[in-house]
PDB file of C-alpha atoms in Angstrom:
ATOM      1  CA  MET F1245     101.664-106.805-189.414  1.00  0.00           C
ATOM      2  CA  HIS F1246      97.968-106.080-189.857  1.00  0.00           C
ATOM      3  CA  ALA F1247      97.493-106.986-193.545  1.00  0.00           C
ATOM      4  CA  ASN F1248      99.306-103.823-194.619  1.00  0.00           C
ATOM      5  CA  ILE F1249     101.426-104.838-197.583  1.00  0.00           C
ATOM      6  CA  PHE F1250     103.346-101.570-197.331  1.00  0.00           C
ATOM      7  CA  SER F1251     104.398-102.032-193.717  1.00  0.00           C
ATOM      8  CA  PRO F1252     108.145-102.127-193.086  1.00  0.00           C
ATOM      9  CA  THR F1253     107.898-105.707-191.753  1.00  0.00           C
ATOM     10  CA  TYR F1254     106.119-106.918-194.881  1.00  0.00           C
ATOM     11  CA  LEU F1255     108.546-105.148-197.226  1.00  0.00           C
ATOM     12  CA  VAL F1256     111.619-106.396-195.340  1.00  0.00           C
ATOM     13  CA  ALA F1257     110.323-109.989-195.394  1.00  0.00           C
ATOM     14  CA  ASN F1258     109.852-109.814-199.156  1.00  0.00           C
ATOM     15  CA  LEU F1259     113.225-108.136-199.692  1.00  0.00           C
ATOM     16  CA  ILE F1260     114.966-110.841-197.642  1.00  0.00           C
ATOM     17  CA  SER F1261     113.129-113.542-199.597  1.00  0.00           C
ATOM     18  CA  LEU F1262     114.206-111.981-202.898  1.00  0.00           C
ATOM     19  CA  VAL F1263     117.814-111.838-201.665  1.00  0.00           C
ATOM     20  CA  VAL F1264     117.646-115.516-200.657  1.00  0.00           C
ATOM     21  CA  LEU F1265     116.302-116.441-204.117  1.00  0.00           C
ATOM     22  CA  ILE F1266     119.074-114.525-205.899  1.00  0.00           C
ATOM     23  CA  THR F1267     121.626-115.998-203.516  1.00  0.00           C
ATOM     24  CA  ALA F1268     120.317-119.500-204.264  1.00  0.00           C
ATOM     25  CA  ILE F1269     121.027-118.949-207.934  1.00  0.00           C
ATOM     26  CA  PHE F1270     124.589-117.658-207.531  1.00  0.00           C
ATOM     27  CA  TRP F1271     125.780-118.824-204.090  1.00  0.00           C
ATOM     28  CA  PRO F1272     123.828-121.949-203.042  1.00  0.00           C
ATOM     29  CA  LEU F1273     125.855-122.617-199.898  1.00  0.00           C
ATOM     30  CA  ILE F1274     125.074-119.161-198.521  1.00  0.00           C
ATOM     31  CA  ALA F1275     121.417-119.539-199.519  1.00  0.00           C
ATOM     32  CA  ARG F1276     121.166-122.869-197.690  1.00  0.00           C
ATOM     33  CA  PHE F1277     122.622-121.219-194.595  1.00  0.00           C
ATOM     34  CA  LEU F1278     120.125-118.337-194.857  1.00  0.00           C
ATOM     35  CA  LEU F1279     117.165-120.650-195.439  1.00  0.00           C
ATOM     36  CA  ALA F1280     118.198-122.854-192.520  1.00  0.00           C
ATOM     37  CA  LEU F1281     118.616-119.759-190.340  1.00  0.00           C
ATOM     38  CA  ILE F1282     115.176-118.442-191.330  1.00  0.00           C
ATOM     39  CA  PHE F1283     113.472-121.743-190.489  1.00  0.00           C
ATOM     40  CA  ILE F1284     115.346-122.343-187.240  1.00  0.00           C
ATOM     41  CA  GLY F1285     114.671-118.748-186.163  1.00  0.00           C
ATOM     42  CA  ALA F1286     110.991-119.020-187.132  1.00  0.00           C
ATOM     43  CA  ALA F1287     110.712-122.259-185.163  1.00  0.00           C
ATOM     44  CA  PHE F1288     111.886-120.633-181.936  1.00  0.00           C
ATOM     45  CA  PHE F1289     109.904-117.426-182.495  1.00  0.00           C
ATOM     46  CA  ASN F1290     106.661-119.256-183.283  1.00  0.00           C
ATOM     47  CA  ALA F1291     107.045-121.669-180.352  1.00  0.00           C
ATOM     48  CA  VAL F1292     107.661-118.843-177.880  1.00  0.00           C
ATOM     49  CA  MET F1293     104.757-116.796-179.243  1.00  0.00           C
ATOM     50  CA  ALA F1294     102.435-119.822-179.216  1.00  0.00           C
ATOM     51  CA  ILE F1295     103.215-120.427-175.558  1.00  0.00           C
ATOM     52  CA  ARG F1296     103.198-116.786-174.382  1.00  0.00           C
ATOM     53  CA  GLU F1297     100.476-115.195-176.522  1.00  0.00           C
ATOM     54  CA  PRO F1298      98.661-117.818-178.602  1.00  0.00           C
ATOM     55  CA  GLU F1299      95.702-115.537-179.338  1.00  0.00           C
ATOM     56  CA  LEU F1300      97.936-113.405-181.590  1.00  0.00           C
ATOM     57  CA  PHE F1301      97.828-116.191-184.190  1.00  0.00           C
ATOM     58  CA  MET F1302      94.099-115.586-184.662  1.00  0.00           C
ATOM     59  CA  VAL F1303      94.887-112.511-186.774  1.00  0.00           C
ATOM     60  CA  TYR F1304      95.710-114.870-189.650  1.00  0.00           C
ATOM     61  CA  GLY F1305      92.001-115.629-190.005  1.00  0.00           C
ATOM     62  CA  ALA F1306      91.355-112.050-191.102  1.00  0.00           C
ATOM     63  CA  MET F1307      94.321-112.032-193.485  1.00  0.00           C
ATOM     64  CA  THR F1308      93.825-115.289-195.350  1.00  0.00           C
ATOM     65  CA  VAL F1309      92.500-115.278-198.894  1.00  0.00           C
ATOM     66  CA  SER F1310      91.211-118.839-198.532  1.00  0.00           C
ATOM     67  CA  PRO F1311      87.771-119.586-197.073  1.00  0.00           C
ATOM     68  CA  VAL F1312      89.024-123.075-196.141  1.00  0.00           C
ATOM     69  CA  TYR F1313      91.945-121.619-194.173  1.00  0.00           C
ATOM     70  CA  GLU F1314      89.650-119.044-192.560  1.00  0.00           C
ATOM     71  CA  GLN F1315      87.221-121.765-191.461  1.00  0.00           C
ATOM     72  CA  PHE F1316      90.086-123.829-190.030  1.00  0.00           C
ATOM     73  CA  ILE F1317      91.597-120.863-188.167  1.00  0.00           C
ATOM     74  CA  TYR F1318      88.287-119.827-186.603  1.00  0.00           C
ATOM     75  CA  GLY F1319      87.384-123.456-185.918  1.00  0.00           C
ATOM     76  CA  ALA F1320      89.769-126.203-184.841  1.00  0.00           C
ATOM     77  CA  PHE F1321      92.837-123.954-184.730  1.00  0.00           C
ATOM     78  CA  ARG F1322      91.262-121.492-182.264  1.00  0.00           C
ATOM     79  CA  ASP F1323      90.818-124.237-179.685  1.00  0.00           C
ATOM     80  CA  ASN F1324      94.300-125.737-180.130  1.00  0.00           C
ATOM     81  CA  ILE F1325      96.605-122.847-181.063  1.00  0.00           C
ATOM     82  CA  THR F1326      99.537-123.729-178.827  1.00  0.00           C
ATOM     83  CA  ALA F1327      99.578-127.423-179.696  1.00  0.00           C
ATOM     84  CA  ILE F1328      99.298-126.797-183.434  1.00  0.00           C
ATOM     85  CA  VAL F1329     101.842-123.985-183.607  1.00  0.00           C
ATOM     86  CA  VAL F1330     104.376-125.763-181.392  1.00  0.00           C
ATOM     87  CA  SER F1331     104.001-128.846-183.613  1.00  0.00           C
ATOM     88  CA  ILE F1332     104.617-126.679-186.682  1.00  0.00           C
ATOM     89  CA  SER F1333     107.603-125.135-184.903  1.00  0.00           C
ATOM     90  CA  ILE F1334     109.135-128.553-184.316  1.00  0.00           C
ATOM     91  CA  CYS F1335     108.754-129.290-188.034  1.00  0.00           C
ATOM     92  CA  GLN F1336     110.295-125.906-188.904  1.00  0.00           C
ATOM     93  CA  LEU F1337     113.234-126.667-186.635  1.00  0.00           C
ATOM     94  CA  ALA F1338     113.715-130.099-188.201  1.00  0.00           C
ATOM     95  CA  ALA F1339     113.494-128.648-191.720  1.00  0.00           C
ATOM     96  CA  GLY F1340     116.055-125.962-190.884  1.00  0.00           C
ATOM     97  CA  ILE F1341     118.463-128.530-189.446  1.00  0.00           C
ATOM     98  CA  PHE F1342     117.912-130.859-192.411  1.00  0.00           C
ATOM     99  CA  ILE F1343     118.662-128.055-194.899  1.00  0.00           C
ATOM    100  CA  ALA F1344     122.039-127.647-193.199  1.00  0.00           C
ATOM    101  CA  ALA F1345     122.709-131.397-193.409  1.00  0.00           C
ATOM    102  CA  LYS F1346     124.014-133.443-196.327  1.00  0.00           C
ATOM    103  CA  GLY F1347     122.514-135.963-198.711  1.00  0.00           C
ATOM    104  CA  ALA F1348     118.993-137.296-198.299  1.00  0.00           C
ATOM    105  CA  LEU F1349     118.284-135.199-195.191  1.00  0.00           C
ATOM    106  CA  ARG F1350     119.084-131.993-197.099  1.00  0.00           C
ATOM    107  CA  LYS F1351     116.790-133.043-199.933  1.00  0.00           C
ATOM    108  CA  LEU F1352     114.036-133.925-197.454  1.00  0.00           C
ATOM    109  CA  GLY F1353     114.472-130.555-195.742  1.00  0.00           C
ATOM    110  CA  LEU F1354     114.269-128.632-199.016  1.00  0.00           C
ATOM    111  CA  ILE F1355     111.181-130.564-200.105  1.00  0.00           C
ATOM    112  CA  ALA F1356     109.552-129.994-196.703  1.00  0.00           C
ATOM    113  CA  VAL F1357     110.337-126.277-196.804  1.00  0.00           C
ATOM    114  CA  THR F1358     108.966-125.941-200.334  1.00  0.00           C
ATOM    115  CA  THR F1359     105.751-127.748-199.385  1.00  0.00           C
ATOM    116  CA  PHE F1360     105.320-125.719-196.195  1.00  0.00           C
ATOM    117  CA  LEU F1361     105.926-122.372-197.897  1.00  0.00           C
ATOM    118  CA  ILE F1362     103.447-123.110-200.673  1.00  0.00           C
ATOM    119  CA  ALA F1363     100.922-124.339-198.090  1.00  0.00           C
ATOM    120  CA  ILE F1364     101.043-121.094-196.092  1.00  0.00           C
ATOM    121  CA  ALA F1365     100.882-118.821-199.158  1.00  0.00           C
ATOM    122  CA  PRO F1366      97.046-118.592-198.915  1.00  0.00           C
ATOM    123  CA  LEU F1367      97.503-116.792-195.593  1.00  0.00           C
ATOM    124  CA  GLY F1368      98.134-113.768-197.807  1.00  0.00           C
ATOM    125  CA  ALA F1369      99.653-110.825-196.001  1.00  0.00           C
ATOM    126  CA  GLY F1370      99.834-113.008-192.884  1.00  0.00           C
ATOM    127  CA  SER F1371     102.577-115.017-194.560  1.00  0.00           C
ATOM    128  CA  ALA F1372     104.066-111.900-196.187  1.00  0.00           C
ATOM    129  CA  PHE F1373     102.903-113.149-199.597  1.00  0.00           C
ATOM    130  CA  PRO F1374     104.649-113.406-202.094  1.00  0.00           C
ATOM    131  CA  SER F1375     107.594-113.895-199.743  1.00  0.00           C
ATOM    132  CA  THR F1376     106.643-117.529-199.224  1.00  0.00           C
ATOM    133  CA  LEU F1377     106.675-118.238-202.958  1.00  0.00           C
ATOM    134  CA  LEU F1378     110.048-116.512-203.363  1.00  0.00           C
ATOM    135  CA  LEU F1379     111.520-118.692-200.614  1.00  0.00           C
ATOM    136  CA  ALA F1380     109.868-121.790-202.100  1.00  0.00           C
ATOM    137  CA  ALA F1381     111.455-120.913-205.452  1.00  0.00           C
ATOM    138  CA  ALA F1382     114.822-120.576-203.694  1.00  0.00           C
ATOM    139  CA  ALA F1383     114.388-124.036-202.158  1.00  0.00           C
ATOM    140  CA  ILE F1384     113.507-125.456-205.579  1.00  0.00           C
ATOM    141  CA  VAL F1385     116.608-123.828-207.087  1.00  0.00           C
ATOM    142  CA  LEU F1386     118.692-125.392-204.322  1.00  0.00           C
ATOM    143  CA  LEU F1387     117.114-128.789-205.009  1.00  0.00           C
ATOM    144  CA  PHE F1388     117.891-128.406-208.712  1.00  0.00           C
ATOM    145  CA  LYS F1389     121.471-127.328-208.058  1.00  0.00           C
ATOM    146  CA  GLU F1390     121.899-130.239-205.647  1.00  0.00           C
ATOM    147  CA  LYS F1391     120.641-132.759-208.175  1.00  0.00           C
ATOM    148  CA  TYR F1392     122.183-131.518-211.399  1.00  0.00           C
ATOM    149  CA  LEU F1393     125.257-129.484-210.531  1.00  0.00           C
ATOM    150  CA  SER F1394     126.800-131.202-207.531  1.00  0.00           C
ATOM    151  CA  ALA F1395     127.781-134.305-209.511  1.00  0.00           C
ATOM    152  CA  HIS F1396     129.444-132.276-212.269  1.00  0.00           C
ATOM    153  CA  PRO F1397     130.949-129.108-210.847  1.00  0.00           C
ATOM    154  CA  LEU F1398     131.615-126.349-213.308  1.00  0.00           C
ATOM    155  CA  ARG F1399     135.383-126.232-213.472  1.00  0.00           C
ATOM    156  CA  PHE F1400     135.631-123.435-215.998  1.00  0.00           C
ATOM    157  CA  GLY F1401     134.043-120.056-216.352  1.00  0.00           C
ATOM    158  CA  PHE F1402     131.360-119.129-218.832  1.00  0.00           C
ATOM    159  CA  HIS F1403     133.942-117.544-221.148  1.00  0.00           C
ATOM    160  CA  HIS F1404     135.319-121.033-221.958  1.00  0.00           C
ATOM    161  CA  PHE F1405     131.892-122.059-223.171  1.00  0.00           C
ATOM    162  CA  LEU F1406     131.667-119.039-225.450  1.00  0.00           C
ATOM    163  CA  SER F1407     135.161-119.550-226.877  1.00  0.00           C
ATOM    164  CA  GLY F1408     134.196-123.028-228.086  1.00  0.00           C
ATOM    165  CA  LYS F1409     136.988-124.764-226.149  1.00  0.00           C
ATOM    166  CA  LYS F1410     136.168-128.179-224.774  1.00  0.00           C
ATOM    167  CA  ASN F1411     136.541-128.287-221.028  1.00  0.00           C
ATOM    168  CA  GLY F1412     136.615-132.042-220.545  1.00  0.00           C
ATOM    169  CA  ILE F1413     133.603-132.285-218.286  1.00  0.00           C
TER     170      ILE F1413
END
């Protein structure tokens, strides 16, 4: 993906991210599975690429919209690509596993994923922007649903609310 926002890879990444966001709203369990799968898959892909062809990660310097990110990529990152990307991959793997877990680990995973996705957004087309923000929004929706809806499951459909009947929740 060479900063072409109309490339099939870029469009597919954004379409998948939009699907994950919509899924998070209506089917949170499926969305958690998809988000975990994306992060676990990205962890393995990035680790393998960092070991086999680390120089490919330098393309992000040309795609970033942030001078700070560009300076980092052409500076410290260039000399330590494999170590940095493998470290990020380990964190991606942990976040993906945590998203699939329960309780505090799930919350930690969703917070980590949200932070990571927002942090890589300045990579622009290199991060398939706005795909990262769509996935971050999905993680936030999942955090919200975890906090506010898991303790009080909706036992009745929306039509009960409209009819004015009390549902005893």
